[in-house]
């Protein structure tokens, strides 16, 4: 029996464990100690920091794995590349994983590879920040290079904001430097893809619904992409350039982009499947279990066969449930009956839990995933579903 090591054991990785089980593949859950549901779902477990490549390699060799994967998490990407290269497994090289796991190295690769992206400057102290602000026009973005979920990333409209947010960024990052970038004002979008042996198996641009925090934070995705006819080819071209520039191969691909006045810019790219229901979006669109494709790719079990020309291309939409306020949950009222078009409507909170006004992904209350005849129908249906959900708080 083949053995797949999965980095991460939280709620978002559970479908990957289930997909491996359905393939008759045994699993090893890897995470730091905690009450993580993946430990119960896996056949074996390792209490290991997934961001430590050498520690993960030691565990991988101990369990004699045949493949290694993750989804929805950046923390384990470097470790996957390191393990794959040292053990000869199917996956990214250590160099490609290092580049995709560090926003500075990624941007340098973009510039060298002809990828259209925002101008950036690396800084290590306030003096360098001052010099960078003289080079760039406001607004700018102060950005940690090693964090995910929009953490350590701040839009700054003034010099004072830049210096204040620089301190916040440096307190959050594990690096001794960060980036200052020009802020491109436009419509953010995403693209999911998968690379296998130098071949792009699919490329799926998608619409992003963003919550306006320090920077736009994705809280929902939908397909088909609204501007597919006019900009779809350019999105794919920029994604291909970014893949080539970073050397990403034999892995899922998650790419964030932005469109300004009909021009596509790449924000960042990484070698893992995206979060906020993106694997479900891909699966619904192509009529497959995308988690199975991720597992097959890691184990070199021909994921190419899953992407057929007669795919249904189902319009679908996902949305993270958020709270407009801080508080303690008194009750969750959901008056939506079960329906075929509601793929998932679930909550990861319960009465008595303390929740925060939404700022980033860790503040999520739950999710909605639905399908429809077209994108407009999905959006109208979402309004109806959300109108029948009410979170009651204690006074």
Coordinates of C-alpha atoms in Angstrom, one line a residue:
X1 CA 0.0 0.0 0.0
X2 CA 1.3 3.5 -0.9
X3 CA 1.8 5.9 1.9
X4 CA 1.1 9.7 1.6
X5 CA 2.4 12.2 4.1
X6 CA 0.1 15.2 4.5
X7 CA 1.5 18.4 6.0
X8 CA -1.2 20.0 8.1
X9 CA -4.0 18.3 10.2
X10 CA -6.6 21.1 10.4
X11 CA -10.1 21.2 9.1
X12 CA -9.0 22.4 5.7
X13 CA -6.8 19.3 5.1
X14 CA -9.5 16.7 6.0
X15 CA -10.8 16.3 2.4
X16 CA -7.2 15.4 1.4
X17 CA -7.1 12.6 4.0
X18 CA -10.5 11.3 2.8
X19 CA -9.3 11.3 -0.9
X20 CA -6.2 9.3 0.0
X21 CA -8.4 6.8 1.9
X22 CA -10.7 6.4 -1.1
X23 CA -7.6 5.6 -3.2
X24 CA -6.6 2.9 -0.7
X25 CA -3.6 5.0 0.3
X26 CA -2.4 5.1 3.9
X27 CA -1.7 8.6 5.4
X28 CA 0.7 10.2 7.8
X29 CA -0.5 13.4 9.4
X30 CA 2.2 15.9 10.2
X31 CA 1.6 18.9 12.5
X32 CA 2.6 20.3 15.9
X33 CA 0.8 18.7 18.9
X34 CA -2.8 19.8 19.3
X35 CA -6.4 18.8 19.0
X36 CA -6.2 18.6 15.2
X37 CA -8.8 16.5 13.4
X38 CA -6.3 15.2 10.9
X39 CA -4.6 13.1 13.5
X40 CA -7.8 11.1 13.9
X41 CA -8.3 10.9 10.2
X42 CA -4.8 9.6 9.4
X43 CA -3.4 6.1 9.8
X44 CA -0.2 7.4 11.4
X45 CA 0.9 10.7 12.9
X46 CA 4.1 12.7 13.4
X47 CA 4.3 15.7 15.8
X48 CA 6.6 17.8 13.7
X49 CA 6.8 21.5 12.7
X50 CA 5.8 21.4 9.0
X51 CA 7.8 24.6 8.4
X52 CA 11.1 22.8 9.3
X53 CA 12.3 21.0 6.2
X54 CA 15.0 19.0 7.9
X55 CA 12.6 17.8 10.6
X56 CA 10.0 16.9 8.0
X57 CA 12.6 14.9 6.0
X58 CA 13.5 13.0 9.1
X59 CA 9.9 12.1 9.7
X60 CA 9.4 11.2 6.0
X61 CA 12.4 8.8 6.0
X62 CA 11.2 7.2 9.3
X63 CA 7.7 6.5 7.8
X64 CA 9.1 5.5 4.4
X65 CA 6.6 7.6 2.5
X66 CA 5.8 7.4 -1.2
X67 CA 4.6 11.0 -1.6
X68 CA 4.1 14.2 0.3
X69 CA 1.4 16.9 -0.1
X70 CA -0.5 19.7 1.5
X71 CA -3.4 22.0 0.6
X72 CA -4.5 25.5 1.7
X73 CA -1.3 26.1 3.6
X74 CA 1.9 27.9 2.7
X75 CA 3.8 26.7 5.8
X76 CA 4.8 23.3 4.4
X77 CA 5.7 24.3 0.9
X78 CA 9.5 24.5 1.5
X79 CA 9.4 21.2 3.3
X80 CA 7.7 19.5 0.5
X81 CA 10.3 20.6 -2.0
X82 CA 13.1 19.6 0.4
X83 CA 11.7 16.1 1.0
X84 CA 10.9 15.5 -2.7
X85 CA 14.4 16.4 -3.8
X86 CA 16.1 14.4 -1.1
X87 CA 13.9 11.3 -1.4
X88 CA 13.3 11.4 -5.2
X89 CA 9.6 11.8 -4.8
X90 CA 7.2 13.4 -7.3
X91 CA 7.0 17.1 -6.5
X92 CA 8.7 20.5 -6.6
X93 CA 12.4 20.9 -6.4
X94 CA 13.8 22.4 -3.2
X95 CA 14.8 25.6 -5.1
X96 CA 11.4 26.1 -6.6
X97 CA 9.8 25.6 -3.2
X98 CA 12.1 28.1 -1.6
X99 CA 11.3 30.7 -4.3
X100 CA 7.5 30.2 -4.0
X101 CA 7.7 30.3 -0.2
X102 CA 9.5 33.7 -0.1
X103 CA 7.8 36.7 -1.6
X104 CA 11.1 38.5 -2.1
X105 CA 12.8 35.7 -4.0
X106 CA 9.6 35.2 -5.9
X107 CA 9.4 38.9 -7.0
X108 CA 13.1 38.7 -8.0
X109 CA 12.3 35.7 -10.1
X110 CA 9.3 37.4 -11.7
X111 CA 11.5 40.4 -12.7
X112 CA 14.1 38.1 -14.3
X113 CA 11.4 36.1 -16.0
X114 CA 9.4 38.9 -17.6
X115 CA 6.4 38.5 -15.4
X116 CA 4.3 41.7 -15.1
X117 CA 4.3 42.6 -11.4
X118 CA 4.4 45.5 -8.9
X119 CA 7.7 47.3 -8.4
X120 CA 9.3 46.2 -5.0
X121 CA 12.2 47.2 -2.7
X122 CA 13.6 45.0 0.1
X123 CA 14.2 46.8 3.3
X124 CA 15.9 45.9 6.6
X125 CA 15.6 49.0 8.7
X126 CA 13.9 52.4 9.0
X127 CA 16.7 54.1 7.0
X128 CA 16.1 51.8 4.1
X129 CA 12.3 52.3 4.5
X130 CA 12.8 56.1 4.2
X131 CA 14.8 55.7 1.1
X132 CA 12.3 53.3 -0.5
X133 CA 9.4 55.7 0.2
X134 CA 11.3 58.3 -1.9
X135 CA 11.4 55.8 -4.8
X136 CA 7.8 54.8 -4.7
X137 CA 4.6 56.8 -4.9
X138 CA 1.8 56.4 -2.3
X139 CA -0.1 54.3 -1.6
X140 CA 2.5 51.6 -1.0
X141 CA 2.3 48.1 0.6
X142 CA 4.5 47.0 3.4
X143 CA 4.7 43.2 3.2
X144 CA 6.2 40.3 5.1
X145 CA 7.8 37.8 2.8
X146 CA 7.0 34.6 4.7
X147 CA 3.4 34.8 6.0
X148 CA 0.1 33.7 4.5
X149 CA -3.5 34.8 4.8
X150 CA -2.7 38.5 4.3
X151 CA -0.9 38.6 7.6
X152 CA 1.9 41.1 7.9
X153 CA 0.7 43.0 4.8
X154 CA -0.5 46.6 5.1
X155 CA -1.6 49.2 2.6
X156 CA 0.0 52.6 3.6
X157 CA -1.3 55.9 2.4
X158 CA 1.2 58.1 4.3
X159 CA 4.7 58.1 5.6
X160 CA 3.5 57.8 9.2
X161 CA 1.4 54.7 8.2
X162 CA 4.3 53.1 6.5
X163 CA 6.6 53.4 9.5
X164 CA 3.9 52.2 11.9
X165 CA 3.0 49.2 9.7
X166 CA 6.7 48.4 9.2
X167 CA 7.0 47.8 12.9
X168 CA 4.0 45.5 12.8
X169 CA 5.3 43.6 9.9
X170 CA 8.7 43.1 11.4
X171 CA 7.2 41.9 14.6
X172 CA 5.2 39.3 12.7
X173 CA 7.8 38.0 10.3
X174 CA 10.6 35.5 11.0
X175 CA 12.9 37.3 8.6
X176 CA 15.1 40.3 9.2
X177 CA 13.7 42.1 6.2
X178 CA 10.4 42.8 4.4
X179 CA 9.2 44.4 1.2
X180 CA 7.8 47.8 0.2
X181 CA 5.8 47.7 -3.0
X182 CA 3.9 50.0 -5.2
X183 CA 0.1 49.5 -4.6
X184 CA -1.7 48.6 -7.8
X185 CA -5.3 49.8 -7.6
X186 CA -7.6 47.3 -9.5
X187 CA -9.7 44.2 -9.4
X188 CA -8.1 41.2 -7.8
X189 CA -8.6 37.8 -9.3
X190 CA -7.1 34.3 -8.9
X191 CA -6.0 31.3 -10.9
X192 CA -5.8 27.7 -9.9
X193 CA -3.7 25.3 -12.0
X194 CA -1.7 22.1 -11.9
X195 CA 1.7 21.2 -13.3
X196 CA 2.8 17.6 -14.0
X197 CA 6.1 16.8 -15.7
X198 CA 6.3 20.2 -17.4
X199 CA 2.7 20.1 -18.6
X200 CA 0.0 22.5 -17.5
X201 CA -3.0 20.2 -16.9
X202 CA -5.5 22.9 -16.5
X203 CA -5.6 26.7 -15.8
X204 CA -8.8 28.1 -14.2
X205 CA -9.0 31.9 -13.7
X206 CA -11.6 32.9 -11.1
X207 CA -13.3 35.9 -9.6
X208 CA -12.4 36.9 -6.1
X209 CA -14.7 38.5 -3.6
X210 CA -12.5 40.6 -1.4
X211 CA -13.0 42.0 2.1
X212 CA -11.3 45.4 2.5
X213 CA -9.0 45.2 5.4
X214 CA -5.4 46.5 5.6
X215 CA -5.3 45.0 2.0
X216 CA -8.0 43.2 0.0
X217 CA -8.4 39.8 1.6
X218 CA -10.2 37.0 -0.4
X219 CA -13.4 35.8 1.3
X220 CA -14.9 34.1 -1.8
X221 CA -14.3 32.8 -5.3
X222 CA -16.4 32.0 -8.3
X223 CA -16.2 30.7 -11.8
X224 CA -16.4 31.2 -14.7
X225 CA -14.1 34.3 -14.7
X226 CA -16.2 37.3 -15.7
X227 CA -13.7 38.6 -18.3
X228 CA -12.6 35.2 -19.7
X229 CA -13.3 36.2 -23.3
X230 CA -11.2 39.4 -23.1
X231 CA -8.5 38.7 -20.5
X232 CA -8.5 34.9 -20.0
X233 CA -5.7 34.3 -22.5
X234 CA -3.5 37.0 -20.9
X235 CA -4.2 35.6 -17.4
X236 CA -3.0 32.2 -18.6
X237 CA 0.1 33.8 -20.3
X238 CA 1.1 35.6 -17.1
X239 CA 0.6 32.4 -15.0
X240 CA 2.7 30.4 -17.4
X241 CA 5.4 33.0 -17.2
X242 CA 5.3 33.0 -13.4
X243 CA 5.5 29.2 -13.3
X244 CA 8.5 29.2 -15.6
X245 CA 10.2 32.0 -13.7
X246 CA 9.9 30.2 -10.3
X247 CA 10.5 26.7 -11.6
X248 CA 7.3 25.3 -10.1
X249 CA 6.4 21.8 -11.4
X250 CA 4.7 18.6 -10.3
X251 CA 2.4 20.3 -7.9
X252 CA -0.9 22.3 -7.7
X253 CA -0.5 26.0 -8.4
X254 CA -2.3 28.9 -6.7
X255 CA -1.8 32.4 -8.2
X256 CA -3.1 35.8 -7.1
X257 CA -3.3 38.5 -9.8
X258 CA -4.8 41.9 -10.3
X259 CA -6.3 43.7 -13.3
X260 CA -5.9 47.4 -13.8
X261 CA -7.3 49.1 -16.8
X262 CA -7.3 45.8 -18.8
X263 CA -3.7 44.9 -17.8
X264 CA -2.9 41.8 -15.8
X265 CA -0.3 41.8 -13.0
X266 CA 0.8 38.8 -11.0
X267 CA 0.8 39.4 -7.2
X268 CA 2.2 36.0 -6.1
X269 CA 2.3 32.3 -7.0
X270 CA 2.9 29.2 -4.9
X271 CA 3.1 25.5 -5.4
X272 CA 0.0 24.3 -3.5
X273 CA -3.8 24.4 -3.8
X274 CA -5.4 27.5 -2.6
X275 CA -7.7 27.8 0.5
X276 CA -11.1 29.4 0.9
X277 CA -12.9 26.6 -0.9
X278 CA -10.7 26.7 -4.1
X279 CA -10.2 22.9 -4.3
X280 CA -14.0 22.6 -4.2
X281 CA -14.4 25.2 -6.9
X282 CA -12.0 23.4 -9.2
X283 CA -13.7 20.0 -8.5
X284 CA -17.1 21.3 -9.2
X285 CA -16.0 23.1 -12.4
X286 CA -14.3 20.0 -13.8
X287 CA -16.6 17.4 -12.3
X288 CA -13.9 15.7 -10.3
X289 CA -12.6 15.3 -6.7
X290 CA -9.7 17.8 -6.9
X291 CA -8.3 16.5 -3.6
X292 CA -7.9 13.1 -5.3
X293 CA -6.0 14.8 -8.1
X294 CA -3.6 16.4 -5.5
X295 CA -3.0 13.0 -3.9
X296 CA -2.5 11.3 -7.3
X297 CA 0.0 13.9 -8.4
X298 CA 2.1 13.5 -5.2
X299 CA 2.1 9.8 -5.6
X300 CA 2.8 9.9 -9.4
X301 CA -0.6 8.2 -10.1
X302 CA -1.5 9.9 -13.4
X303 CA -3.6 12.8 -12.4
X304 CA -3.8 13.8 -16.0
X305 CA -6.6 11.4 -16.6
X306 CA -8.9 13.3 -14.4
X307 CA -9.0 16.4 -16.6
X308 CA -11.1 15.5 -19.6
X309 CA -12.3 17.6 -22.5
X310 CA -15.9 16.8 -21.7
X311 CA -15.8 18.4 -18.2
X312 CA -19.1 19.9 -17.2
X313 CA -17.6 23.4 -16.4
X314 CA -20.2 24.0 -13.7
X315 CA -20.6 27.6 -12.6
X316 CA -20.1 27.8 -8.8
X317 CA -19.5 30.2 -6.0
X318 CA -18.1 30.0 -2.5
X319 CA -18.2 32.5 0.3
X320 CA -16.6 32.7 3.8
X321 CA -19.1 33.5 6.5
X322 CA -17.9 36.5 8.5
X323 CA -18.9 38.6 11.5
X324 CA -19.2 42.4 11.5
X325 CA -18.5 42.6 15.2
X326 CA -16.6 41.1 18.1
X327 CA -18.7 39.1 20.6
X328 CA -19.7 35.8 22.1
X329 CA -22.1 33.6 20.0
X330 CA -25.4 33.1 21.7
X331 CA -27.2 31.2 18.9
X332 CA -26.8 30.3 15.2
X333 CA -30.0 30.6 13.2
X334 CA -30.0 29.0 9.8
X335 CA -33.4 28.8 8.0
X336 CA -32.0 27.4 4.7
X337 CA -33.5 24.0 3.9
X338 CA -31.3 21.4 2.2
X339 CA -31.1 21.9 -1.5
X340 CA -29.3 20.3 -4.4
X341 CA -27.5 23.6 -5.4
X342 CA -26.1 24.0 -1.9
X343 CA -23.0 21.9 -2.0
X344 CA -21.9 23.0 1.5
X345 CA -23.3 25.3 4.2
X346 CA -21.4 24.7 7.4
X347 CA -20.2 26.6 10.5
X348 CA -17.0 26.2 12.4
X349 CA -18.3 28.0 15.5
X350 CA -20.9 27.1 18.1
X351 CA -22.8 28.9 20.9
X352 CA -20.4 30.1 23.6
X353 CA -17.5 30.8 21.2
X354 CA -15.8 34.2 21.1
X355 CA -15.6 35.6 17.6
X356 CA -13.9 38.6 16.1
X357 CA -14.9 41.2 13.6
X358 CA -13.5 39.8 10.4
X359 CA -10.0 40.9 9.5
X360 CA -8.4 37.7 7.9
X361 CA -8.9 34.0 7.4
X362 CA -8.6 33.0 11.0
X363 CA -11.8 35.0 11.8
X364 CA -14.0 32.8 9.6
X365 CA -17.3 31.6 10.9
X366 CA -18.1 29.0 8.2
X367 CA -18.7 28.7 4.5
X368 CA -21.2 28.4 1.7
X369 CA -20.5 26.6 -1.6
X370 CA -23.2 26.6 -4.3
X371 CA -23.7 25.9 -7.9
X372 CA -26.0 27.4 -10.6
X373 CA -26.8 27.6 -14.3
X374 CA -24.5 30.6 -14.5
X375 CA -22.6 33.1 -12.4
X376 CA -25.5 35.6 -12.1
X377 CA -27.8 32.8 -10.8
X378 CA -25.1 31.8 -8.3
X379 CA -24.8 35.4 -7.0
X380 CA -28.6 35.8 -6.6
X381 CA -28.9 32.5 -4.8
X382 CA -26.1 33.5 -2.4
X383 CA -28.0 36.6 -1.4
X384 CA -31.1 34.5 -0.6
X385 CA -29.0 32.0 1.4
X386 CA -27.2 34.7 3.4
X387 CA -30.5 36.4 4.2
X388 CA -31.6 33.3 6.0
X389 CA -28.6 33.1 8.3
X390 CA -28.3 35.1 11.5
X391 CA -25.7 34.9 14.2
X392 CA -27.1 36.0 17.6
X393 CA -24.6 37.4 20.1
X394 CA -24.9 37.8 23.9
X395 CA -25.3 41.4 25.0

